[in-house]
mmCIF file of C-alpha atoms and ligand atoms in Angstrom:
data_model
loop_
_atom_site.group_PDB
_atom_site.id
_atom_site.type_symbol
_atom_site.label_atom_id
_atom_site.label_comp_id
_atom_site.label_asym_id
_atom_site.label_seq_id
_atom_site.Cartn_x
_atom_site.Cartn_y
_atom_site.Cartn_z
ATOM 1 C CA MET A 1 0.000 0.000 0.000
ATOM 2 C CA ARG A 2 1.033 3.579 -0.549
ATOM 3 C CA SER A 3 2.339 5.636 2.302
ATOM 4 C CA ILE A 4 2.286 9.382 1.851
ATOM 5 C CA PRO A 5 3.675 11.374 4.793
ATOM 6 C CA VAL A 6 2.267 14.760 5.722
ATOM 7 C CA SER A 7 5.796 16.111 5.568
ATOM 8 C CA GLU A 8 9.295 14.790 5.112
ATOM 9 C CA PRO A 9 12.735 16.434 5.146
ATOM 10 C CA ASP A 10 14.160 16.950 1.659
ATOM 11 C CA LEU A 11 17.946 16.699 2.007
ATOM 12 C CA CYS A 12 18.721 16.783 -1.703
ATOM 13 C CA GLY A 13 21.418 19.465 -1.723
ATOM 14 C CA ASN A 14 24.827 20.020 -0.151
ATOM 15 C CA GLU A 15 23.755 18.948 3.346
ATOM 16 C CA LYS A 16 25.795 15.735 3.380
ATOM 17 C CA LYS A 17 28.869 17.396 1.934
ATOM 18 C CA TYR A 18 28.788 20.170 4.549
ATOM 19 C CA VAL A 19 28.129 17.741 7.422
ATOM 20 C CA ASP A 20 31.028 15.544 6.273
ATOM 21 C CA ASP A 21 33.142 18.664 6.349
ATOM 22 C CA CYS A 22 32.179 19.198 10.025
ATOM 23 C CA LEU A 23 32.946 15.576 10.872
ATOM 24 C CA ASP A 24 36.257 15.576 9.011
ATOM 25 C CA SER A 25 37.359 18.793 10.670
ATOM 26 C CA GLY A 26 36.092 17.838 14.144
ATOM 27 C CA TRP A 27 34.082 21.069 14.472
ATOM 28 C CA ILE A 28 30.791 19.698 15.727
ATOM 29 C CA SER A 29 29.909 22.012 18.635
ATOM 30 C CA SER A 30 28.506 25.511 18.269
ATOM 31 C CA HIS A 31 31.949 26.710 17.242
ATOM 32 C CA GLY A 32 32.874 26.336 13.603
ATOM 33 C CA GLU A 33 32.463 28.211 10.376
ATOM 34 C CA TYR A 34 29.030 26.926 9.329
ATOM 35 C CA VAL A 35 27.233 28.747 12.162
ATOM 36 C CA GLY A 36 28.445 32.118 10.900
ATOM 37 C CA ARG A 37 27.942 31.188 7.266
ATOM 38 C CA PHE A 38 24.389 30.000 7.859
ATOM 39 C CA GLU A 39 23.557 33.183 9.793
ATOM 40 C CA GLN A 40 25.052 35.452 7.127
ATOM 41 C CA GLU A 41 23.374 33.645 4.250
ATOM 42 C CA PHE A 42 20.052 33.603 6.088
ATOM 43 C CA ALA A 43 20.270 37.351 6.795
ATOM 44 C CA ARG A 44 21.128 37.991 3.145
ATOM 45 C CA LYS A 45 18.305 35.797 1.886
ATOM 46 C CA ILE A 46 15.682 37.415 4.136
ATOM 47 C CA GLY A 47 17.109 40.894 3.657
ATOM 48 C CA VAL A 48 17.880 41.858 7.265
ATOM 49 C CA LYS A 49 20.993 43.105 9.047
ATOM 50 C CA HIS A 50 21.159 40.351 11.672
ATOM 51 C CA ALA A 51 20.322 36.673 11.868
ATOM 52 C CA VAL A 52 20.991 35.028 15.247
ATOM 53 C CA SER A 53 20.899 31.229 15.255
ATOM 54 C CA VAL A 54 19.430 29.246 18.143
ATOM 55 C CA MET A 55 18.723 25.619 18.986
ATOM 56 C CA ASN A 56 15.016 25.653 18.076
ATOM 57 C CA GLY A 57 12.128 27.926 17.155
ATOM 58 C CA THR A 58 10.762 28.071 20.697
ATOM 59 C CA ALA A 59 14.136 29.331 21.913
ATOM 60 C CA ALA A 60 14.035 31.884 19.082
ATOM 61 C CA LEU A 61 10.718 33.268 20.365
ATOM 62 C CA HIS A 62 11.950 33.254 23.951
ATOM 63 C CA LEU A 63 15.165 35.003 22.946
ATOM 64 C CA VAL A 64 13.209 37.754 21.192
ATOM 65 C CA LEU A 65 11.095 38.346 24.305
ATOM 66 C CA LEU A 66 14.195 38.267 26.555
ATOM 67 C CA GLY A 67 15.995 40.646 24.205
ATOM 68 C CA LEU A 68 13.067 43.054 24.232
ATOM 69 C CA GLY A 69 12.960 42.827 28.030
ATOM 70 C CA VAL A 70 9.479 41.446 28.606
ATOM 71 C CA LYS A 71 8.808 41.479 32.376
ATOM 72 C CA PRO A 72 6.355 39.614 34.615
ATOM 73 C CA GLY A 73 2.867 40.978 34.076
ATOM 74 C CA ASP A 74 3.606 42.400 30.612
ATOM 75 C CA GLU A 75 0.848 41.532 28.178
ATOM 76 C CA ILE A 76 1.480 40.266 24.658
ATOM 77 C CA ILE A 77 -1.366 40.067 22.177
ATOM 78 C CA LEU A 78 -1.321 37.031 19.892
ATOM 79 C CA PRO A 79 -3.697 34.758 17.992
ATOM 80 C CA THR A 80 -5.393 31.901 19.810
ATOM 81 C CA LEU A 81 -5.021 29.718 16.707
ATOM 82 C CA THR A 82 -1.308 28.922 16.698
ATOM 83 C CA PHE A 83 1.196 26.314 17.803
ATOM 84 C CA VAL A 84 1.683 26.182 21.567
ATOM 85 C CA SER A 85 5.226 27.625 21.484
ATOM 86 C CA SER A 86 3.984 31.083 20.546
ATOM 87 C CA ALA A 87 1.932 31.311 23.726
ATOM 88 C CA ASN A 88 4.371 29.350 25.921
ATOM 89 C CA SER A 89 7.201 31.733 25.102
ATOM 90 C CA VAL A 90 5.143 34.557 26.610
ATOM 91 C CA LEU A 91 4.642 32.593 29.843
ATOM 92 C CA PHE A 92 8.324 31.672 30.288
ATOM 93 C CA ASP A 93 9.180 34.963 32.004
ATOM 94 C CA GLY A 94 5.830 35.724 33.529
ATOM 95 C CA GLY A 95 4.338 37.553 30.564
ATOM 96 C CA VAL A 96 0.591 37.352 29.997
ATOM 97 C CA PRO A 97 -0.768 36.089 26.681
ATOM 98 C CA VAL A 98 -3.853 37.941 25.458
ATOM 99 C CA PHE A 99 -5.544 35.904 22.762
ATOM 100 C CA VAL A 100 -7.481 37.196 19.768
ATOM 101 C CA ASP A 101 -9.760 35.368 17.364
ATOM 102 C CA SER A 102 -8.920 34.474 13.766
ATOM 103 C CA GLU A 103 -10.241 36.163 10.665
ATOM 104 C CA GLU A 104 -12.349 34.192 8.221
ATOM 105 C CA GLU A 105 -10.283 34.806 5.104
ATOM 106 C CA THR A 106 -6.747 33.853 6.158
ATOM 107 C CA TRP A 107 -7.245 32.015 9.494
ATOM 108 C CA ASN A 108 -4.608 34.399 10.898
ATOM 109 C CA MET A 109 -5.213 36.753 13.824
ATOM 110 C CA ASP A 110 -7.964 39.264 13.142
ATOM 111 C CA VAL A 111 -5.986 42.500 13.171
ATOM 112 C CA SER A 112 -9.149 44.543 13.677
ATOM 113 C CA LEU A 113 -9.547 42.942 17.137
ATOM 114 C CA VAL A 114 -6.059 43.812 18.361
ATOM 115 C CA GLU A 115 -6.729 47.346 19.522
ATOM 116 C CA LYS A 116 -9.568 46.170 21.790
ATOM 117 C CA GLY A 117 -7.090 43.927 23.618
ATOM 118 C CA ILE A 118 -4.687 46.741 24.492
ATOM 119 C CA THR A 119 -4.420 47.752 28.171
ATOM 120 C CA GLU A 120 -1.836 49.828 30.069
ATOM 121 C CA LYS A 121 0.094 46.565 30.574
ATOM 122 C CA THR A 122 0.348 45.649 26.902
ATOM 123 C CA CYS A 123 3.937 45.698 25.657
ATOM 124 C CA GLY A 124 3.751 43.948 22.320
ATOM 125 C CA VAL A 125 1.943 42.035 19.612
ATOM 126 C CA MET A 126 3.061 38.683 18.239
ATOM 127 C CA ALA A 127 1.896 38.042 14.681
ATOM 128 C CA VAL A 128 1.908 34.369 13.687
ATOM 129 C CA HIS A 129 2.007 33.624 9.960
ATOM 130 C CA LEU A 130 -0.141 30.495 10.180
ATOM 131 C CA TYR A 131 0.738 27.618 7.842
ATOM 132 C CA GLY A 132 2.790 30.054 5.740
ATOM 133 C CA HIS A 133 0.219 32.792 5.145
ATOM 134 C CA PRO A 134 1.535 36.233 6.176
ATOM 135 C CA VAL A 135 -0.466 38.332 8.609
ATOM 136 C CA ASP A 136 -1.786 41.677 7.352
ATOM 137 C CA MET A 137 1.176 43.564 8.810
ATOM 138 C CA ASP A 138 0.687 47.204 7.735
ATOM 139 C CA PRO A 139 -2.383 47.917 9.889
ATOM 140 C CA LEU A 140 -0.759 45.971 12.717
ATOM 141 C CA ARG A 141 2.385 48.104 12.486
ATOM 142 C CA GLU A 142 0.213 51.213 12.601
ATOM 143 C CA ILE A 143 -1.508 50.036 15.797
ATOM 144 C CA CYS A 144 1.840 49.157 17.396
ATOM 145 C CA ASN A 145 3.351 52.527 16.507
ATOM 146 C CA LYS A 146 0.312 54.378 17.809
ATOM 147 C CA HIS A 147 0.478 52.613 21.187
ATOM 148 C CA GLY A 148 4.257 52.237 21.468
ATOM 149 C CA LEU A 149 4.204 48.421 21.314
ATOM 150 C CA TYR A 150 6.755 45.933 20.090
ATOM 151 C CA LEU A 151 5.821 43.979 17.016
ATOM 152 C CA ILE A 152 7.127 40.414 16.799
ATOM 153 C CA GLU A 153 6.744 37.903 13.997
ATOM 154 C CA ASP A 154 6.395 34.213 14.714
ATOM 155 C CA ALA A 155 7.601 33.220 11.265
ATOM 156 C CA ALA A 156 8.252 29.577 12.205
ATOM 157 C CA GLU A 157 5.909 28.337 9.485
ATOM 158 C CA ALA A 158 6.564 30.992 6.901
ATOM 159 C CA VAL A 159 10.146 31.103 5.669
ATOM 160 C CA GLY A 160 9.956 32.223 2.032
ATOM 161 C CA SER A 161 6.583 33.963 2.385
ATOM 162 C CA LYS A 162 6.089 37.594 1.430
ATOM 163 C CA TYR A 163 3.765 40.414 2.433
ATOM 164 C CA LYS A 164 3.241 43.051 -0.276
ATOM 165 C CA GLY A 165 6.508 41.872 -1.830
ATOM 166 C CA ARG A 166 8.456 42.155 1.441
ATOM 167 C CA ASN A 167 9.937 39.050 3.032
ATOM 168 C CA VAL A 168 8.489 37.638 6.191
ATOM 169 C CA GLY A 169 11.200 38.183 8.810
ATOM 170 C CA THR A 170 11.659 41.864 7.876
ATOM 171 C CA LEU A 171 8.212 43.065 8.902
ATOM 172 C CA ALA A 172 8.590 43.625 12.644
ATOM 173 C CA ASP A 173 11.082 44.522 15.367
ATOM 174 C CA ALA A 174 12.229 40.909 15.317
ATOM 175 C CA ALA A 175 11.120 37.597 13.854
ATOM 176 C CA ALA A 176 11.522 33.982 14.970
ATOM 177 C CA PHE A 177 11.995 31.064 12.578
ATOM 178 C CA SER A 178 11.978 27.314 13.247
ATOM 179 C CA PHE A 179 13.967 24.625 11.466
ATOM 180 C CA TYR A 180 12.265 21.650 13.094
ATOM 181 C CA GLY A 181 12.179 18.474 10.990
ATOM 182 C CA ASN A 182 8.816 19.191 9.388
ATOM 183 C CA LYS A 183 9.401 22.859 8.586
ATOM 184 C CA THR A 184 10.060 24.213 5.077
ATOM 185 C CA ILE A 185 13.806 24.162 5.702
ATOM 186 C CA THR A 186 15.148 22.034 8.530
ATOM 187 C CA THR A 187 18.218 21.429 10.651
ATOM 188 C CA GLY A 188 16.508 18.627 12.603
ATOM 189 C CA GLU A 189 16.034 21.021 15.499
ATOM 190 C CA GLY A 190 16.997 24.639 15.050
ATOM 191 C CA GLY A 191 15.858 28.216 14.864
ATOM 192 C CA MET A 192 16.808 31.770 13.922
ATOM 193 C CA VAL A 193 15.951 35.289 14.982
ATOM 194 C CA THR A 194 16.110 38.090 12.422
ATOM 195 C CA THR A 195 16.220 41.808 13.179
ATOM 196 C CA ASP A 196 17.551 45.112 11.854
ATOM 197 C CA ASP A 197 18.132 46.401 15.385
ATOM 198 C CA ASP A 198 21.876 46.358 16.215
ATOM 199 C CA ASP A 199 21.413 46.658 19.995
ATOM 200 C CA LEU A 200 18.757 43.978 20.138
ATOM 201 C CA ALA A 201 20.944 41.644 18.064
ATOM 202 C CA SER A 202 23.974 42.025 20.307
ATOM 203 C CA ARG A 203 21.846 41.643 23.451
ATOM 204 C CA MET A 204 20.353 38.436 22.056
ATOM 205 C CA ARG A 205 23.809 37.092 21.174
ATOM 206 C CA ILE A 206 24.890 37.551 24.798
ATOM 207 C CA ILE A 207 21.710 36.026 26.246
ATOM 208 C CA LYS A 208 21.834 32.961 23.988
ATOM 209 C CA ASN A 209 25.474 32.368 24.996
ATOM 210 C CA GLN A 210 25.191 32.047 28.808
ATOM 211 C CA GLY A 211 25.038 35.816 29.312
ATOM 212 C CA LYS A 212 28.766 35.910 28.643
ATOM 213 C CA SER A 213 30.444 39.236 27.972
ATOM 214 C CA PRO A 214 32.103 39.194 24.581
ATOM 215 C CA GLY A 215 35.906 39.015 24.903
ATOM 216 C CA HIS A 216 35.904 38.466 28.684
ATOM 217 C CA PRO A 217 36.147 34.749 29.575
ATOM 218 C CA PHE A 218 33.854 33.511 32.376
ATOM 219 C CA TRP A 219 32.507 36.961 33.072
ATOM 220 C CA HIS A 220 28.720 36.700 32.897
ATOM 221 C CA GLU A 221 27.048 40.056 33.072
ATOM 222 C CA ILE A 222 23.426 39.007 32.855
ATOM 223 C CA LEU A 223 21.287 35.906 33.195
ATOM 224 C CA GLY A 224 21.770 33.903 30.030
ATOM 225 C CA TYR A 225 20.865 30.593 28.469
ATOM 226 C CA ASN A 226 22.606 28.045 26.314
ATOM 227 C CA TYR A 227 20.436 28.384 23.219
ATOM 228 C CA ARG A 228 23.189 27.811 20.650
ATOM 229 C CA LEU A 229 22.870 25.940 17.363
ATOM 230 C CA THR A 230 25.644 23.458 16.529
ATOM 231 C CA ASN A 231 27.973 23.632 13.544
ATOM 232 C CA VAL A 232 26.537 20.326 12.270
ATOM 233 C CA GLN A 233 22.994 21.718 12.349
ATOM 234 C CA ALA A 234 24.151 24.937 10.696
ATOM 235 C CA ALA A 235 25.854 22.872 7.973
ATOM 236 C CA ILE A 236 22.546 21.147 7.238
ATOM 237 C CA GLY A 237 20.805 24.520 7.393
ATOM 238 C CA LEU A 238 23.134 26.075 4.838
ATOM 239 C CA GLY A 239 22.479 23.196 2.449
ATOM 240 C CA GLN A 240 18.738 23.600 2.993
ATOM 241 C CA LEU A 241 18.823 27.353 2.545
ATOM 242 C CA GLU A 242 20.454 26.959 -0.869
ATOM 243 C CA ASN A 243 17.283 25.137 -1.944
ATOM 244 C CA LEU A 244 14.734 27.398 -0.250
ATOM 245 C CA ASP A 245 13.457 28.956 -3.471
ATOM 246 C CA LYS A 246 13.093 25.529 -5.028
ATOM 247 C CA PHE A 247 11.157 24.225 -2.008
ATOM 248 C CA VAL A 248 8.813 27.208 -1.947
ATOM 249 C CA LYS A 249 8.170 26.875 -5.676
ATOM 250 C CA LYS A 250 7.335 23.214 -5.175
ATOM 251 C CA LYS A 251 5.058 23.931 -2.217
ATOM 252 C CA ARG A 252 3.192 26.538 -4.240
ATOM 253 C CA GLU A 253 2.759 24.011 -7.036
ATOM 254 C CA ILE A 254 1.400 21.453 -4.574
ATOM 255 C CA ALA A 255 -1.126 23.973 -3.200
ATOM 256 C CA GLY A 256 -2.165 24.879 -6.744
ATOM 257 C CA LYS A 257 -2.709 21.243 -7.641
ATOM 258 C CA TYR A 258 -4.823 20.511 -4.573
ATOM 259 C CA ARG A 259 -6.900 23.565 -5.416
ATOM 260 C CA GLU A 260 -7.424 22.176 -8.905
ATOM 261 C CA TYR A 261 -7.888 18.479 -8.097
ATOM 262 C CA ILE A 262 -9.997 18.747 -4.924
ATOM 263 C CA ASP A 263 -13.226 20.110 -6.300
ATOM 264 C CA ALA A 264 -15.823 18.680 -3.914
ATOM 265 C CA ASP A 265 -18.359 21.169 -2.527
ATOM 266 C CA GLY A 266 -17.777 22.668 0.872
ATOM 267 C CA ILE A 267 -13.987 22.573 0.793
ATOM 268 C CA ILE A 268 -12.072 25.720 1.654
ATOM 269 C CA HIS A 269 -8.462 25.610 0.483
ATOM 270 C CA SER A 270 -5.356 27.277 1.931
ATOM 271 C CA PRO A 271 -5.859 31.016 1.527
ATOM 272 C CA GLU A 272 -3.796 33.576 -0.336
ATOM 273 C CA ALA A 273 -4.934 37.166 0.212
ATOM 274 C CA ASP A 274 -4.228 39.914 -2.347
ATOM 275 C CA TYR A 275 -1.286 41.158 -0.290
ATOM 276 C CA ALA A 276 0.188 37.693 0.253
ATOM 277 C CA PHE A 277 2.745 35.415 -1.311
ATOM 278 C CA ASN A 278 2.063 32.221 0.619
ATOM 279 C CA SER A 279 4.931 29.727 0.903
ATOM 280 C CA TYR A 280 2.339 27.051 1.847
ATOM 281 C CA TRP A 281 4.345 25.315 4.555
ATOM 282 C CA MET A 282 1.193 23.193 4.723
ATOM 283 C CA SER A 283 -1.474 22.736 2.096
ATOM 284 C CA SER A 284 -4.656 22.685 4.118
ATOM 285 C CA ILE A 285 -8.366 22.225 3.723
ATOM 286 C CA VAL A 286 -11.192 23.317 5.956
ATOM 287 C CA ILE A 287 -14.347 21.268 5.504
ATOM 288 C CA ASP A 288 -16.908 23.936 6.066
ATOM 289 C CA GLY A 289 -19.216 23.353 9.011
ATOM 290 C CA ILE A 290 -18.253 19.778 9.974
ATOM 291 C CA SER A 291 -17.930 18.559 13.540
ATOM 292 C CA VAL A 292 -14.626 17.565 15.020
ATOM 293 C CA GLU A 293 -15.814 13.913 15.038
ATOM 294 C CA THR A 294 -16.519 13.962 11.298
ATOM 295 C CA ARG A 295 -13.190 15.643 10.646
ATOM 296 C CA ASP A 296 -11.382 12.978 12.649
ATOM 297 C CA ASN A 297 -13.265 10.265 10.737
ATOM 298 C CA VAL A 298 -12.115 11.812 7.461
ATOM 299 C CA MET A 299 -8.533 11.762 8.717
ATOM 300 C CA ARG A 300 -8.879 8.113 9.803
ATOM 301 C CA SER A 301 -10.300 7.119 6.421
ATOM 302 C CA LEU A 302 -7.410 8.847 4.681
ATOM 303 C CA ALA A 303 -4.966 7.062 6.992
ATOM 304 C CA ASP A 304 -6.563 3.759 5.920
ATOM 305 C CA LYS A 305 -5.526 4.674 2.370
ATOM 306 C CA GLY A 306 -1.960 5.378 3.483
ATOM 307 C CA ILE A 307 -2.461 9.147 3.529
ATOM 308 C CA ASP A 308 -0.950 10.877 6.534
ATOM 309 C CA THR A 309 -2.616 14.138 7.616
ATOM 310 C CA ARG A 310 -2.633 16.473 10.645
ATOM 311 C CA SER A 311 -5.509 18.213 12.303
ATOM 312 C CA PHE A 312 -5.249 21.968 12.804
ATOM 313 C CA PHE A 313 -3.947 23.204 16.155
ATOM 314 C CA TYR A 314 -6.356 23.459 19.056
ATOM 315 C CA PRO A 315 -6.857 27.132 19.807
ATOM 316 C CA MET A 316 -4.724 28.106 22.789
ATOM 317 C CA HIS A 317 -7.691 29.289 24.890
ATOM 318 C CA ALA A 318 -8.979 25.688 24.798
ATOM 319 C CA LEU A 319 -5.872 24.310 26.521
ATOM 320 C CA PRO A 320 -6.432 24.004 30.288
ATOM 321 C CA PHE A 321 -3.330 25.920 31.345
ATOM 322 C CA PHE A 322 -4.336 28.900 29.219
ATOM 323 C CA HIS A 323 -7.942 29.062 30.502
ATOM 324 C CA GLU A 324 -7.154 31.833 32.942
ATOM 325 C CA TYR A 325 -5.920 34.041 30.098
ATOM 326 C CA SER A 326 -8.921 33.801 27.818
ATOM 327 C CA ARG A 327 -10.985 36.306 29.806
ATOM 328 C CA ASP A 328 -14.395 34.914 28.846
ATOM 329 C CA LYS A 329 -13.867 36.086 25.304
ATOM 330 C CA LYS A 330 -15.421 34.396 22.278
ATOM 331 C CA PHE A 331 -13.181 32.859 19.650
ATOM 332 C CA THR A 332 -15.846 31.698 17.239
ATOM 333 C CA ILE A 333 -13.882 31.674 14.020
ATOM 334 C CA ALA A 334 -10.747 30.104 15.477
ATOM 335 C CA GLU A 335 -12.854 27.313 16.964
ATOM 336 C CA ARG A 336 -14.705 26.676 13.724
ATOM 337 C CA VAL A 337 -11.523 26.628 11.632
ATOM 338 C CA SER A 338 -9.618 24.541 14.173
ATOM 339 C CA GLN A 339 -12.205 21.772 14.386
ATOM 340 C CA ALA A 340 -12.718 21.498 10.627
ATOM 341 C CA GLY A 341 -9.135 21.923 9.428
ATOM 342 C CA ILE A 342 -6.843 19.265 7.983
ATOM 343 C CA ASN A 343 -3.251 19.625 6.799
ATOM 344 C CA LEU A 344 -2.727 17.469 3.738
ATOM 345 C CA PRO A 345 0.550 15.863 2.671
ATOM 346 C CA SER A 346 2.741 18.831 1.788
ATOM 347 C CA SER A 347 6.225 17.401 1.362
ATOM 348 C CA THR A 348 8.372 18.752 -1.470
ATOM 349 C CA LYS A 349 8.987 15.129 -2.450
ATOM 350 C CA LEU A 350 5.353 14.520 -3.509
ATOM 351 C CA SER A 351 4.751 13.483 -7.099
ATOM 352 C CA ASP A 352 1.824 14.656 -9.198
ATOM 353 C CA ASP A 353 0.476 11.147 -8.880
ATOM 354 C CA ASP A 354 0.596 11.358 -5.062
ATOM 355 C CA ILE A 355 -1.306 14.649 -5.103
ATOM 356 C CA ARG A 356 -3.940 13.184 -7.441
ATOM 357 C CA TYR A 357 -4.293 10.128 -5.209
ATOM 358 C CA VAL A 358 -4.802 12.272 -2.096
ATOM 359 C CA SER A 359 -7.242 14.546 -3.929
ATOM 360 C CA GLU A 360 -9.330 11.682 -5.320
ATOM 361 C CA ASN A 361 -9.654 10.211 -1.864
ATOM 362 C CA VAL A 362 -10.661 13.545 -0.345
ATOM 363 C CA ASN A 363 -13.269 14.092 -3.086
ATOM 364 C CA LYS A 364 -14.669 10.633 -2.549
ATOM 365 C CA LEU A 365 -14.912 11.049 1.231
ATOM 366 C CA MET A 366 -16.603 14.404 0.783
ATOM 367 C CA ASN A 367 -19.232 12.810 -1.416
ATOM 368 C CA ASP A 368 -19.815 10.168 1.254
ATOM 369 C CA ILE A 369 -20.208 12.872 3.932
ATOM 370 C CA ARG A 370 -22.616 14.955 1.897
ATOM 371 C CA ARG A 371 -24.766 11.961 0.976
HETATM 372 C C1 PLP B 1 7.219 25.039 14.839
HETATM 373 C C2 PLP B 1 6.687 26.262 15.475
HETATM 374 C C3 PLP B 1 7.334 26.916 16.536
HETATM 375 C C4 PLP B 1 8.453 26.342 17.350
HETATM 376 O O1 PLP B 1 9.433 25.736 16.747
HETATM 377 P P1 PLP B 1 10.329 24.562 17.381
HETATM 378 O O2 PLP B 1 11.522 24.655 16.502
HETATM 379 O O3 PLP B 1 9.558 23.297 17.246
HETATM 380 O O4 PLP B 1 10.638 24.905 18.798
HETATM 381 C C5 PLP B 1 6.826 28.122 16.980
HETATM 382 N N1 PLP B 1 5.730 28.670 16.451
HETATM 383 C C6 PLP B 1 5.063 28.073 15.455
HETATM 384 C C7 PLP B 1 3.861 28.751 14.901
HETATM 385 C C8 PLP B 1 5.498 26.844 14.942
HETATM 386 O O5 PLP B 1 4.809 26.240 13.979
#
């Protein structure tokens, strides 16, 4: 039987060559030339002054918040429909997540709801580019400027995406990327922060390296962490980065094919707003109006055909340890999208035949549901 994974690393470039180089030279810790090369190439590719590598995307988010100086009680506004790391990173140092609902069109945070969430304790807004679709950043920037708030991008799912022609990762005070195994480019585990702010970049470099003063051995000026990426991971990352454009092109083709081949009624495909260039980390469908049980049955039936899928994230306000932060608000759209959403196989290794096979099975199941 066929077996089509929802995602799979595509190590088709120079990854092996660069890793062999690390092994041959013995440079396998966070020292070694690939760390710097990966950071420089990443900064160049995104179009920012600084790229600071870290050991994973969660650490990248935490490092941004540490660098910006988020204190206990500070409120950060972010979407409820996101991966748990976005919200966890706010809690790490006693910050308070303030969740907002999604918008219908893009499933991203509804920017028009952000201003209502602002209090005297608000210090920033975290925009999450869900499944690769960029958030509508211009109005968000305006709100942040007006109220003196930091703007942060959680770009973990959106490397290669653009907003009005500008790269994700350049649209805020700082942005966090993830290179986890299922992300568009991967280092196994890994992450990166991008920023144009010189002071923030140097502060983050100190914090991620045990709070160590540059050029002064064993003198630790501030509380720091060991959030470093290794040379071996950076070597893989450099190889991956060289193929980023190719991967994004392929992911856009996959999304286009699903849109063409899955033509059953009631299916909403991954969005792409007028202002967006979506890198389609995941090609997704939302089956309009179905219950979570029906959605899970669809996923099980697809699994029976060898088709691996993922449900959408639970909205954060639904998780028990975030209950106290949801302030009796309604998150109607996030809940509806979350319970009816499925991520389809989205690996760059998919063949046209694979995509047709998945699509045929989805169409068939949809007919069964509607009957
Ligand atoms: C993957 C992801 C992260 C965290 O990345 P890790 O590298 O797994 O720590 C953060 N935010 C979002 C939205 C993600 O999808």
